[in-house]
JSON list of N, CA and C in Angstrom, two decimals:
[
{"chain": "A", "resi": 1, "resn": "MET", "atom": "N", "xyz": [6.81, -2.16, -36.29]},
{"chain": "A", "resi": 1, "resn": "MET", "atom": "CA", "xyz": [7.00, -3.35, -35.23]},
{"chain": "A", "resi": 1, "resn": "MET", "atom": "C", "xyz": [8.46, -3.75, -35.03]},
{"chain": "A", "resi": 2, "resn": "LYS", "atom": "N", "xyz": [9.06, -3.39, -35.92]},
{"chain": "A", "resi": 2, "resn": "LYS", "atom": "CA", "xyz": [10.37, -3.82, -35.84]},
{"chain": "A", "resi": 2, "resn": "LYS", "atom": "C", "xyz": [11.16, -2.88, -34.99]},
{"chain": "A", "resi": 3, "resn": "SER", "atom": "N", "xyz": [11.02, -1.62, -34.73]},
{"chain": "A", "resi": 3, "resn": "SER", "atom": "CA", "xyz": [11.91, -0.61, -34.10]},
{"chain": "A", "resi": 3, "resn": "SER", "atom": "C", "xyz": [11.17, -0.72, -32.72]},
{"chain": "A", "resi": 4, "resn": "VAL", "atom": "N", "xyz": [9.83, -1.18, -32.19]},
{"chain": "A", "resi": 4, "resn": "VAL", "atom": "CA", "xyz": [9.40, -1.49, -31.18]},
{"chain": "A", "resi": 4, "resn": "VAL", "atom": "C", "xyz": [10.12, -2.41, -30.30]},
{"chain": "A", "resi": 5, "resn": "LEU", "atom": "N", "xyz": [10.19, -3.73, -31.09]},
{"chain": "A", "resi": 5, "resn": "LEU", "atom": "CA", "xyz": [10.95, -5.16, -30.73]},
{"chain": "A", "resi": 5, "resn": "LEU", "atom": "C", "xyz": [12.37, -4.69, -30.16]},
{"chain": "A", "resi": 6, "resn": "ILE", "atom": "N", "xyz": [12.75, -3.52, -31.05]},
{"chain": "A", "resi": 6, "resn": "ILE", "atom": "CA", "xyz": [14.49, -3.39, -30.83]},
{"chain": "A", "resi": 6, "resn": "ILE", "atom": "C", "xyz": [14.45, -2.05, -29.82]},
{"chain": "A", "resi": 7, "resn": "PHE", "atom": "N", "xyz": [13.84, -1.18, -29.46]},
{"chain": "A", "resi": 7, "resn": "PHE", "atom": "CA", "xyz": [13.34, -0.50, -28.18]},
{"chain": "A", "resi": 7, "resn": "PHE", "atom": "C", "xyz": [12.88, -1.40, -26.91]},
{"chain": "A", "resi": 8, "resn": "CYS", "atom": "N", "xyz": [12.47, -2.19, -26.99]},
{"chain": "A", "resi": 8, "resn": "CYS", "atom": "CA", "xyz": [11.99, -3.36, -26.08]},
{"chain": "A", "resi": 8, "resn": "CYS", "atom": "C", "xyz": [13.03, -4.32, -25.51]},
{"chain": "A", "resi": 9, "resn": "GLY", "atom": "N", "xyz": [13.89, -4.67, -26.28]},
{"chain": "A", "resi": 9, "resn": "GLY", "atom": "CA", "xyz": [15.12, -5.68, -26.20]},
{"chain": "A", "resi": 9, "resn": "GLY", "atom": "C", "xyz": [16.15, -4.79, -25.54]},
{"chain": "A", "resi": 10, "resn": "ILE", "atom": "N", "xyz": [16.22, -3.48, -26.12]},
{"chain": "A", "resi": 10, "resn": "ILE", "atom": "CA", "xyz": [17.03, -2.57, -25.16]},
{"chain": "A", "resi": 10, "resn": "ILE", "atom": "C", "xyz": [16.89, -2.33, -24.15]},
{"chain": "A", "resi": 11, "resn": "ALA", "atom": "N", "xyz": [15.44, -2.00, -23.89]},
{"chain": "A", "resi": 11, "resn": "ALA", "atom": "CA", "xyz": [14.97, -1.59, -22.39]},
{"chain": "A", "resi": 11, "resn": "ALA", "atom": "C", "xyz": [15.01, -2.57, -21.24]},
{"chain": "A", "resi": 12, "resn": "PHE", "atom": "N", "xyz": [15.05, -4.26, -21.76]},
{"chain": "A", "resi": 12, "resn": "PHE", "atom": "CA", "xyz": [14.96, -5.00, -21.03]},
{"chain": "A", "resi": 12, "resn": "PHE", "atom": "C", "xyz": [16.51, -5.26, -20.63]},
{"chain": "A", "resi": 13, "resn": "ILE", "atom": "N", "xyz": [17.74, -4.71, -21.95]},
{"chain": "A", "resi": 13, "resn": "ILE", "atom": "CA", "xyz": [18.93, -5.40, -21.51]},
{"chain": "A", "resi": 13, "resn": "ILE", "atom": "C", "xyz": [19.37, -4.07, -20.69]},
{"chain": "A", "resi": 14, "resn": "LEU", "atom": "N", "xyz": [18.79, -2.99, -20.57]},
{"chain": "A", "resi": 14, "resn": "LEU", "atom": "CA", "xyz": [19.24, -1.80, -19.61]},
{"chain": "A", "resi": 14, "resn": "LEU", "atom": "C", "xyz": [19.25, -2.09, -18.27]},
{"chain": "A", "resi": 15, "resn": "TYR", "atom": "N", "xyz": [17.72, -2.85, -18.12]},
{"chain": "A", "resi": 15, "resn": "TYR", "atom": "CA", "xyz": [17.26, -3.16, -17.12]},
{"chain": "A", "resi": 15, "resn": "TYR", "atom": "C", "xyz": [18.08, -4.56, -16.06]},
{"chain": "A", "resi": 16, "resn": "ILE", "atom": "N", "xyz": [18.43, -5.43, -17.12]},
{"chain": "A", "resi": 16, "resn": "ILE", "atom": "CA", "xyz": [18.93, -6.43, -16.49]},
{"chain": "A", "resi": 16, "resn": "ILE", "atom": "C", "xyz": [20.49, -5.89, -16.18]},
{"chain": "A", "resi": 17, "resn": "VAL", "atom": "N", "xyz": [20.92, -5.35, -16.72]},
{"chain": "A", "resi": 17, "resn": "VAL", "atom": "CA", "xyz": [22.46, -4.47, -16.22]},
{"chain": "A", "resi": 17, "resn": "VAL", "atom": "C", "xyz": [22.28, -3.77, -15.09]},
{"chain": "A", "resi": 18, "resn": "TYR", "atom": "N", "xyz": [21.32, -3.00, -14.69]},
{"chain": "A", "resi": 18, "resn": "TYR", "atom": "CA", "xyz": [21.03, -2.18, -13.70]},
{"chain": "A", "resi": 18, "resn": "TYR", "atom": "C", "xyz": [20.63, -3.21, -12.42]},
{"chain": "A", "resi": 19, "resn": "ARG", "atom": "N", "xyz": [20.02, -4.26, -12.52]},
{"chain": "A", "resi": 19, "resn": "ARG", "atom": "CA", "xyz": [19.71, -5.48, -11.57]},
{"chain": "A", "resi": 19, "resn": "ARG", "atom": "C", "xyz": [20.87, -5.89, -10.97]},
{"chain": "A", "resi": 20, "resn": "ILE", "atom": "N", "xyz": [21.97, -6.15, -11.83]},
{"chain": "A", "resi": 20, "resn": "ILE", "atom": "CA", "xyz": [23.27, -6.38, -11.91]},
{"chain": "A", "resi": 20, "resn": "ILE", "atom": "C", "xyz": [24.26, -5.77, -11.00]},
{"chain": "A", "resi": 21, "resn": "TYR", "atom": "N", "xyz": [24.26, -4.42, -11.43]},
{"chain": "A", "resi": 21, "resn": "TYR", "atom": "CA", "xyz": [24.79, -3.55, -11.21]},
{"chain": "A", "resi": 21, "resn": "TYR", "atom": "C", "xyz": [24.40, -3.24, -9.72]},
{"chain": "A", "resi": 22, "resn": "GLN", "atom": "N", "xyz": [23.23, -3.11, -9.41]},
{"chain": "A", "resi": 22, "resn": "GLN", "atom": "CA", "xyz": [22.66, -2.80, -7.64]},
{"chain": "A", "resi": 22, "resn": "GLN", "atom": "C", "xyz": [23.07, -4.23, -6.92]},
{"chain": "A", "resi": 23, "resn": "PHE", "atom": "N", "xyz": [22.84, -5.51, -7.52]},
{"chain": "A", "resi": 23, "resn": "PHE", "atom": "CA", "xyz": [23.19, -6.51, -6.44]},
{"chain": "A", "resi": 23, "resn": "PHE", "atom": "C", "xyz": [24.65, -6.34, -6.19]},
{"chain": "A", "resi": 24, "resn": "GLN", "atom": "N", "xyz": [25.52, -5.76, -7.49]},
{"chain": "A", "resi": 24, "resn": "GLN", "atom": "CA", "xyz": [26.86, -6.05, -7.05]},
{"chain": "A", "resi": 24, "resn": "GLN", "atom": "C", "xyz": [27.42, -5.11, -6.07]},
{"chain": "A", "resi": 25, "resn": "THR", "atom": "N", "xyz": [26.83, -3.83, -5.95]},
{"chain": "A", "resi": 25, "resn": "THR", "atom": "CA", "xyz": [26.80, -2.72, -5.14]},
{"chain": "A", "resi": 25, "resn": "THR", "atom": "C", "xyz": [26.09, -2.78, -3.73]},
{"chain": "A", "resi": 26, "resn": "LEU", "atom": "N", "xyz": [25.48, -3.42, -3.62]},
{"chain": "A", "resi": 26, "resn": "LEU", "atom": "CA", "xyz": [24.48, -3.84, -2.53]},
{"chain": "A", "resi": 26, "resn": "LEU", "atom": "C", "xyz": [25.35, -3.42, -0.99]},
{"chain": "A", "resi": 27, "resn": "ASP", "atom": "N", "xyz": [26.22, -3.86, -0.75]},
{"chain": "A", "resi": 27, "resn": "ASP", "atom": "CA", "xyz": [27.00, -3.40, 0.52]},
{"chain": "A", "resi": 27, "resn": "ASP", "atom": "C", "xyz": [28.24, -2.15, 0.28]},
{"chain": "A", "resi": 28, "resn": "ASN", "atom": "N", "xyz": [28.30, -1.88, -0.82]},
{"chain": "A", "resi": 28, "resn": "ASN", "atom": "CA", "xyz": [29.04, -0.61, -0.62]},
{"chain": "A", "resi": 28, "resn": "ASN", "atom": "C", "xyz": [28.50, 0.49, 0.65]},
{"chain": "A", "resi": 29, "resn": "GLY", "atom": "N", "xyz": [29.43, 0.61, 1.11]},
{"chain": "A", "resi": 29, "resn": "GLY", "atom": "CA", "xyz": [29.17, 1.52, 2.29]},
{"chain": "A", "resi": 29, "resn": "GLY", "atom": "C", "xyz": [28.97, 1.27, 3.41]},
{"chain": "A", "resi": 30, "resn": "LEU", "atom": "N", "xyz": [28.44, -0.32, 3.49]},
{"chain": "A", "resi": 30, "resn": "LEU", "atom": "CA", "xyz": [27.85, -0.73, 4.85]},
{"chain": "A", "resi": 30, "resn": "LEU", "atom": "C", "xyz": [28.76, -0.58, 6.08]},
{"chain": "A", "resi": 31, "resn": "PRO", "atom": "N", "xyz": [30.43, -0.60, 6.14]},
{"chain": "A", "resi": 31, "resn": "PRO", "atom": "CA", "xyz": [31.37, -0.90, 7.05]},
{"chain": "A", "resi": 31, "resn": "PRO", "atom": "C", "xyz": [31.16, 0.70, 7.51]},
{"chain": "A", "resi": 32, "resn": "GLU", "atom": "N", "xyz": [31.60, 1.39, 6.79]},
{"chain": "A", "resi": 32, "resn": "GLU", "atom": "CA", "xyz": [30.85, 2.96, 7.10]},
{"chain": "A", "resi": 32, "resn": "GLU", "atom": "C", "xyz": [30.05, 3.32, 7.88]},
{"chain": "A", "resi": 33, "resn": "LEU", "atom": "N", "xyz": [28.85, 2.88, 7.63]},
{"chain": "A", "resi": 33, "resn": "LEU", "atom": "CA", "xyz": [27.90, 3.22, 8.35]},
{"chain": "A", "resi": 33, "resn": "LEU", "atom": "C", "xyz": [27.55, 2.59, 9.71]},
{"chain": "A", "resi": 34, "resn": "ILE", "atom": "N", "xyz": [27.97, 1.22, 9.63]},
{"chain": "A", "resi": 34, "resn": "ILE", "atom": "CA", "xyz": [28.28, 0.68, 10.90]},
{"chain": "A", "resi": 34, "resn": "ILE", "atom": "C", "xyz": [29.21, 1.37, 11.98]},
{"chain": "A", "resi": 35, "resn": "LYS", "atom": "N", "xyz": [30.40, 1.82, 11.14]},
{"chain": "A", "resi": 35, "resn": "LYS", "atom": "CA", "xyz": [31.28, 2.62, 12.02]},
{"chain": "A", "resi": 35, "resn": "LYS", "atom": "C", "xyz": [30.58, 3.53, 12.90]},
{"chain": "A", "resi": 36, "resn": "LYS", "atom": "N", "xyz": [30.03, 4.11, 11.90]},
{"chain": "A", "resi": 36, "resn": "LYS", "atom": "CA", "xyz": [29.22, 5.63, 12.63]},
{"chain": "A", "resi": 36, "resn": "LYS", "atom": "C", "xyz": [28.03, 5.45, 13.39]},
{"chain": "A", "resi": 37, "resn": "GLY", "atom": "N", "xyz": [27.72, 4.07, 13.75]},
{"chain": "A", "resi": 37, "resn": "GLY", "atom": "CA", "xyz": [26.85, 3.65, 15.01]},
{"chain": "A", "resi": 37, "resn": "GLY", "atom": "C", "xyz": [25.39, 3.13, 13.95]},
{"chain": "A", "resi": 38, "resn": "ALA", "atom": "N", "xyz": [25.40, 2.88, 12.51]},
{"chain": "A", "resi": 38, "resn": "ALA", "atom": "CA", "xyz": [23.96, 2.32, 12.28]},
{"chain": "A", "resi": 38, "resn": "ALA", "atom": "C", "xyz": [24.02, 1.12, 12.97]},
{"chain": "A", "resi": 39, "resn": "VAL", "atom": "N", "xyz": [22.50, 0.92, 12.81]},
{"chain": "A", "resi": 39, "resn": "VAL", "atom": "CA", "xyz": [22.03, -0.40, 13.73]},
{"chain": "A", "resi": 39, "resn": "VAL", "atom": "C", "xyz": [21.72, -1.26, 12.67]},
{"chain": "A", "resi": 40, "resn": "ILE", "atom": "N", "xyz": [21.98, -2.39, 12.98]},
{"chain": "A", "resi": 40, "resn": "ILE", "atom": "CA", "xyz": [21.41, -3.64, 12.04]},
{"chain": "A", "resi": 40, "resn": "ILE", "atom": "C", "xyz": [19.79, -4.35, 12.46]},
{"chain": "A", "resi": 41, "resn": "LEU", "atom": "N", "xyz": [18.97, -4.01, 11.89]},
{"chain": "A", "resi": 41, "resn": "LEU", "atom": "CA", "xyz": [17.68, -4.35, 12.44]},
{"chain": "A", "resi": 41, "resn": "LEU", "atom": "C", "xyz": [17.41, -5.99, 11.88]},
{"chain": "A", "resi": 42, "resn": "ASP", "atom": "N", "xyz": [17.27, -7.17, 12.21]},
{"chain": "A", "resi": 42, "resn": "ASP", "atom": "CA", "xyz": [16.62, -7.95, 11.66]},
{"chain": "A", "resi": 42, "resn": "ASP", "atom": "C", "xyz": [14.98, -8.18, 11.81]},
{"chain": "A", "resi": 43, "resn": "VAL", "atom": "N", "xyz": [14.49, -8.17, 10.80]},
{"chain": "A", "resi": 43, "resn": "VAL", "atom": "CA", "xyz": [13.31, -8.05, 11.08]},
{"chain": "A", "resi": 43, "resn": "VAL", "atom": "C", "xyz": [11.85, -9.42, 10.77]},
{"chain": "A", "resi": 44, "resn": "ARG", "atom": "N", "xyz": [13.23, -10.48, 10.69]},
{"chain": "A", "resi": 44, "resn": "ARG", "atom": "CA", "xyz": [12.68, -11.86, 10.75]},
{"chain": "A", "resi": 44, "resn": "ARG", "atom": "C", "xyz": [12.02, -12.22, 12.08]},
{"chain": "A", "resi": 45, "resn": "THR", "atom": "N", "xyz": [10.96, -13.13, 12.46]},
{"chain": "A", "resi": 45, "resn": "THR", "atom": "CA", "xyz": [10.45, -13.61, 13.50]},
{"chain": "A", "resi": 45, "resn": "THR", "atom": "C", "xyz": [11.32, -14.24, 14.43]},
{"chain": "A", "resi": 46, "resn": "GLU", "atom": "N", "xyz": [11.09, -13.95, 15.88]},
{"chain": "A", "resi": 46, "resn": "GLU", "atom": "CA", "xyz": [11.91, -14.54, 16.63]},
{"chain": "A", "resi": 46, "resn": "GLU", "atom": "C", "xyz": [12.55, -15.62, 16.67]},
{"chain": "A", "resi": 47, "resn": "LYS", "atom": "N", "xyz": [11.30, -16.86, 16.24]},
{"chain": "A", "resi": 47, "resn": "LYS", "atom": "CA", "xyz": [12.23, -18.07, 15.84]},
{"chain": "A", "resi": 47, "resn": "LYS", "atom": "C", "xyz": [13.62, -18.21, 14.37]},
{"chain": "A", "resi": 48, "resn": "GLU", "atom": "N", "xyz": [13.19, -17.33, 13.98]},
{"chain": "A", "resi": 48, "resn": "GLU", "atom": "CA", "xyz": [14.06, -17.30, 12.80]},
{"chain": "A", "resi": 48, "resn": "GLU", "atom": "C", "xyz": [15.54, -17.01, 13.16]},
{"chain": "A", "resi": 49, "resn": "TYR", "atom": "N", "xyz": [15.35, -15.35, 13.87]},
{"chain": "A", "resi": 49, "resn": "TYR", "atom": "CA", "xyz": [16.34, -14.92, 14.83]},
{"chain": "A", "resi": 49, "resn": "TYR", "atom": "C", "xyz": [17.31, -15.87, 15.81]},
{"chain": "A", "resi": 50, "resn": "GLU", "atom": "N", "xyz": [16.67, -16.74, 16.57]},
{"chain": "A", "resi": 50, "resn": "GLU", "atom": "CA", "xyz": [17.07, -17.58, 16.87]},
{"chain": "A", "resi": 50, "resn": "GLU", "atom": "C", "xyz": [18.16, -18.60, 16.65]},
{"chain": "A", "resi": 51, "resn": "THR", "atom": "N", "xyz": [17.58, -19.08, 15.34]},
{"chain": "A", "resi": 51, "resn": "THR", "atom": "CA", "xyz": [18.39, -20.10, 14.67]},
{"chain": "A", "resi": 51, "resn": "THR", "atom": "C", "xyz": [20.12, -19.44, 14.23]},
{"chain": "A", "resi": 52, "resn": "GLY", "atom": "N", "xyz": [19.92, -18.42, 14.25]},
{"chain": "A", "resi": 52, "resn": "GLY", "atom": "CA", "xyz": [21.02, -17.53, 13.28]},
{"chain": "A", "resi": 52, "resn": "GLY", "atom": "C", "xyz": [21.05, -16.01, 13.12]},
{"chain": "A", "resi": 53, "resn": "HIS", "atom": "N", "xyz": [22.13, -15.38, 13.69]},
{"chain": "A", "resi": 53, "resn": "HIS", "atom": "CA", "xyz": [21.80, -13.73, 13.35]},
{"chain": "A", "resi": 53, "resn": "HIS", "atom": "C", "xyz": [22.68, -13.06, 13.52]},
{"chain": "A", "resi": 54, "resn": "ILE", "atom": "N", "xyz": [23.24, -11.92, 12.88]},
{"chain": "A", "resi": 54, "resn": "ILE", "atom": "CA", "xyz": [24.65, -11.13, 12.61]},
{"chain": "A", "resi": 54, "resn": "ILE", "atom": "C", "xyz": [24.56, -10.81, 14.31]},
{"chain": "A", "resi": 55, "resn": "GLU", "atom": "N", "xyz": [25.76, -11.07, 14.57]},
{"chain": "A", "resi": 55, "resn": "GLU", "atom": "CA", "xyz": [26.22, -10.18, 16.12]},
{"chain": "A", "resi": 55, "resn": "GLU", "atom": "C", "xyz": [26.09, -8.52, 16.29]},
{"chain": "A", "resi": 56, "resn": "GLY", "atom": "N", "xyz": [24.89, -8.25, 17.44]},
{"chain": "A", "resi": 56, "resn": "GLY", "atom": "CA", "xyz": [24.74, -6.93, 17.69]},
{"chain": "A", "resi": 56, "resn": "GLY", "atom": "C", "xyz": [23.57, -6.85, 16.97]},
{"chain": "A", "resi": 57, "resn": "SER", "atom": "N", "xyz": [22.75, -7.32, 16.18]},
{"chain": "A", "resi": 57, "resn": "SER", "atom": "CA", "xyz": [21.78, -6.83, 15.32]},
{"chain": "A", "resi": 57, "resn": "SER", "atom": "C", "xyz": [20.52, -6.88, 16.67]},
{"chain": "A", "resi": 58, "resn": "VAL", "atom": "N", "xyz": [20.04, -5.91, 16.06]},
{"chain": "A", "resi": 58, "resn": "VAL", "atom": "CA", "xyz": [18.30, -5.94, 17.14]},
{"chain": "A", "resi": 58, "resn": "VAL", "atom": "C", "xyz": [17.30, -6.62, 16.24]},
{"chain": "A", "resi": 59, "resn": "ASN", "atom": "N", "xyz": [16.18, -7.27, 16.84]},
{"chain": "A", "resi": 59, "resn": "ASN", "atom": "CA", "xyz": [15.25, -7.95, 16.61]},
{"chain": "A", "resi": 59, "resn": "ASN", "atom": "C", "xyz": [14.16, -7.33, 16.80]},
{"chain": "A", "resi": 60, "resn": "ILE", "atom": "N", "xyz": [13.26, -7.07, 15.63]},
{"chain": "A", "resi": 60, "resn": "ILE", "atom": "CA", "xyz": [11.82, -6.90, 15.37]},
{"chain": "A", "resi": 60, "resn": "ILE", "atom": "C", "xyz": [11.30, -6.76, 14.40]},
{"chain": "A", "resi": 61, "resn": "SER", "atom": "N", "xyz": [10.29, -8.76, 14.77]},
{"chain": "A", "resi": 61, "resn": "SER", "atom": "CA", "xyz": [9.75, -8.86, 13.62]},
{"chain": "A", "resi": 61, "resn": "SER", "atom": "C", "xyz": [9.05, -8.04, 12.72]},
{"chain": "A", "resi": 62, "resn": "LEU", "atom": "N", "xyz": [8.46, -8.06, 11.44]},
{"chain": "A", "resi": 62, "resn": "LEU", "atom": "CA", "xyz": [7.68, -7.40, 11.03]},
{"chain": "A", "resi": 62, "resn": "LEU", "atom": "C", "xyz": [6.41, -7.29, 11.49]},
{"chain": "A", "resi": 63, "resn": "GLY", "atom": "N", "xyz": [6.29, -8.40, 12.36]},
{"chain": "A", "resi": 63, "resn": "GLY", "atom": "CA", "xyz": [4.59, -9.00, 12.30]},
{"chain": "A", "resi": 63, "resn": "GLY", "atom": "C", "xyz": [4.41, -7.88, 13.81]},
{"chain": "A", "resi": 64, "resn": "THR", "atom": "N", "xyz": [5.33, -7.31, 14.49]},
{"chain": "A", "resi": 64, "resn": "THR", "atom": "CA", "xyz": [5.45, -6.62, 15.60]},
{"chain": "A", "resi": 64, "resn": "THR", "atom": "C", "xyz": [5.56, -5.28, 15.36]},
{"chain": "A", "resi": 65, "resn": "ILE", "atom": "N", "xyz": [5.97, -4.82, 14.47]},
{"chain": "A", "resi": 65, "resn": "ILE", "atom": "CA", "xyz": [7.09, -3.30, 14.18]},
{"chain": "A", "resi": 65, "resn": "ILE", "atom": "C", "xyz": [5.94, -2.63, 14.07]},
{"chain": "A", "resi": 66, "resn": "ARG", "atom": "N", "xyz": [5.12, -2.78, 14.38]},
{"chain": "A", "resi": 66, "resn": "ARG", "atom": "CA", "xyz": [4.05, -1.35, 14.27]},
{"chain": "A", "resi": 66, "resn": "ARG", "atom": "C", "xyz": [3.61, -1.42, 16.06]},
{"chain": "A", "resi": 67, "resn": "GLU", "atom": "N", "xyz": [3.81, -2.33, 16.86]},
{"chain": "A", "resi": 67, "resn": "GLU", "atom": "CA", "xyz": [3.61, -1.97, 18.17]},
{"chain": "A", "resi": 67, "resn": "GLU", "atom": "C", "xyz": [5.29, -1.92, 19.14]},
{"chain": "A", "resi": 68, "resn": "ARG", "atom": "N", "xyz": [5.92, -1.79, 18.19]},
{"chain": "A", "resi": 68, "resn": "ARG", "atom": "CA", "xyz": [7.45, -1.78, 18.76]},
{"chain": "A", "resi": 68, "resn": "ARG", "atom": "C", "xyz": [8.22, -0.90, 18.04]},
{"chain": "A", "resi": 69, "resn": "TYR", "atom": "N", "xyz": [7.83, -0.02, 17.27]},
{"chain": "A", "resi": 69, "resn": "TYR", "atom": "CA", "xyz": [8.75, 1.09, 16.41]},
{"chain": "A", "resi": 69, "resn": "TYR", "atom": "C", "xyz": [9.03, 2.15, 17.33]},
{"chain": "A", "resi": 70, "resn": "ILE", "atom": "N", "xyz": [8.47, 1.93, 18.50]},
{"chain": "A", "resi": 70, "resn": "ILE", "atom": "CA", "xyz": [8.60, 2.93, 19.12]},
{"chain": "A", "resi": 70, "resn": "ILE", "atom": "C", "xyz": [9.95, 2.94, 20.02]},
{"chain": "A", "resi": 71, "resn": "GLU", "atom": "N", "xyz": [10.84, 1.48, 20.01]},
{"chain": "A", "resi": 71, "resn": "GLU", "atom": "CA", "xyz": [12.31, 1.15, 20.57]},
{"chain": "A", "resi": 71, "resn": "GLU", "atom": "C", "xyz": [13.20, 1.63, 19.58]},
{"chain": "A", "resi": 72, "resn": "LEU", "atom": "N", "xyz": [12.80, 1.96, 18.41]},
{"chain": "A", "resi": 72, "resn": "LEU", "atom": "CA", "xyz": [13.70, 2.69, 17.52]},
{"chain": "A", "resi": 72, "resn": "LEU", "atom": "C", "xyz": [14.05, 3.95, 17.51]},
{"chain": "A", "resi": 73, "resn": "ASN", "atom": "N", "xyz": [15.54, 4.40, 17.67]},
{"chain": "A", "resi": 73, "resn": "ASN", "atom": "CA", "xyz": [15.58, 5.56, 17.79]},
{"chain": "A", "resi": 73, "resn": "ASN", "atom": "C", "xyz": [15.70, 6.57, 16.45]},
{"chain": "A", "resi": 74, "resn": "PRO", "atom": "N", "xyz": [14.92, 7.68, 16.48]},
{"chain": "A", "resi": 74, "resn": "PRO", "atom": "CA", "xyz": [14.67, 8.16, 14.75]},
{"chain": "A", "resi": 74, "resn": "PRO", "atom": "C", "xyz": [16.11, 8.93, 14.60]},
{"chain": "A", "resi": 75, "resn": "GLU", "atom": "N", "xyz": [16.85, 9.13, 15.37]},
{"chain": "A", "resi": 75, "resn": "GLU", "atom": "CA", "xyz": [18.25, 9.68, 15.11]},
{"chain": "A", "resi": 75, "resn": "GLU", "atom": "C", "xyz": [19.27, 8.57, 14.67]},
{"chain": "A", "resi": 76, "resn": "LYS", "atom": "N", "xyz": [18.92, 7.35, 14.51]},
{"chain": "A", "resi": 76, "resn": "LYS", "atom": "CA", "xyz": [19.86, 6.33, 14.09]},
{"chain": "A", "resi": 76, "resn": "LYS", "atom": "C", "xyz": [19.67, 6.03, 12.80]},
{"chain": "A", "resi": 77, "resn": "THR", "atom": "N", "xyz": [20.73, 5.44, 11.95]},
{"chain": "A", "resi": 77, "resn": "THR", "atom": "CA", "xyz": [20.33, 4.55, 10.77]},
{"chain": "A", "resi": 77, "resn": "THR", "atom": "C", "xyz": [20.26, 2.93, 10.92]},
{"chain": "A", "resi": 78, "resn": "TYR", "atom": "N", "xyz": [19.10, 2.67, 10.20]},
{"chain": "A", "resi": 78, "resn": "TYR", "atom": "CA", "xyz": [18.79, 1.47, 10.59]},
{"chain": "A", "resi": 78, "resn": "TYR", "atom": "C", "xyz": [19.16, 0.36, 9.15]},
{"chain": "A", "resi": 79, "resn": "ILE", "atom": "N", "xyz": [19.91, -0.78, 9.36]},
{"chain": "A", "resi": 79, "resn": "ILE", "atom": "CA", "xyz": [19.79, -1.67, 8.02]},
{"chain": "A", "resi": 79, "resn": "ILE", "atom": "C", "xyz": [19.24, -2.58, 8.09]},
{"chain": "A", "resi": 80, "resn": "THR", "atom": "N", "xyz": [17.78, -3.18, 7.45]},
{"chain": "A", "resi": 80, "resn": "THR", "atom": "CA", "xyz": [17.16, -3.88, 7.52]},
{"chain": "A", "resi": 80, "resn": "THR", "atom": "C", "xyz": [18.24, -5.52, 6.88]},
{"chain": "A", "resi": 81, "resn": "VAL", "atom": "N", "xyz": [17.64, -6.81, 8.00]},
{"chain": "A", "resi": 81, "resn": "VAL", "atom": "CA", "xyz": [17.95, -8.14, 7.10]},
{"chain": "A", "resi": 81, "resn": "VAL", "atom": "C", "xyz": [16.49, -8.46, 7.51]},
{"chain": "A", "resi": 82, "resn": "ARG", "atom": "N", "xyz": [16.41, -9.46, 6.28]},
{"chain": "A", "resi": 82, "resn": "ARG", "atom": "CA", "xyz": [15.36, -10.30, 6.67]},
{"chain": "A", "resi": 82, "resn": "ARG", "atom": "C", "xyz": [15.79, -11.80, 5.87]},
{"chain": "A", "resi": 83, "resn": "SER", "atom": "N", "xyz": [14.81, -12.67, 5.86]},
{"chain": "A", "resi": 83, "resn": "SER", "atom": "CA", "xyz": [15.14, -13.88, 5.06]},
{"chain": "A", "resi": 83, "resn": "SER", "atom": "C", "xyz": [15.09, -14.20, 4.15]},
{"chain": "A", "resi": 84, "resn": "HIS", "atom": "N", "xyz": [14.37, -13.28, 3.04]},
{"chain": "A", "resi": 84, "resn": "HIS", "atom": "CA", "xyz": [14.76, -13.44, 1.56]},
{"chain": "A", "resi": 84, "resn": "HIS", "atom": "C", "xyz": [15.24, -12.38, 0.71]},
{"chain": "A", "resi": 85, "resn": "GLY", "atom": "N", "xyz": [15.87, -12.86, -0.16]},
{"chain": "A", "resi": 85, "resn": "GLY", "atom": "CA", "xyz": [16.59, -11.71, -1.00]},
{"chain": "A", "resi": 85, "resn": "GLY", "atom": "C", "xyz": [15.83, -10.52, -1.08]},
{"chain": "A", "resi": 86, "resn": "LEU", "atom": "N", "xyz": [16.16, -9.78, -2.36]},
{"chain": "A", "resi": 86, "resn": "LEU", "atom": "CA", "xyz": [15.74, -8.40, -2.75]},
{"chain": "A", "resi": 86, "resn": "LEU", "atom": "C", "xyz": [14.33, -8.58, -2.97]}
]
């Protein structure tokens, strides 16, 4: 039983370290992607987009993405932005 608790504790600590690493490195490479032509796709509602957005971003809300996906160029890289965190 003791070894199971130790294993679970180690697994939990590794998970926390991974999540912190993932959060800290989230923006690595973004400037290079944008320089290469990546498009920032804001998936918030139109009303949320109007309250403020990243300059040059494209707004296609998640509620309309099924109808509007044809507007996206499959040759481009898209970086999505939403109102909530990970």
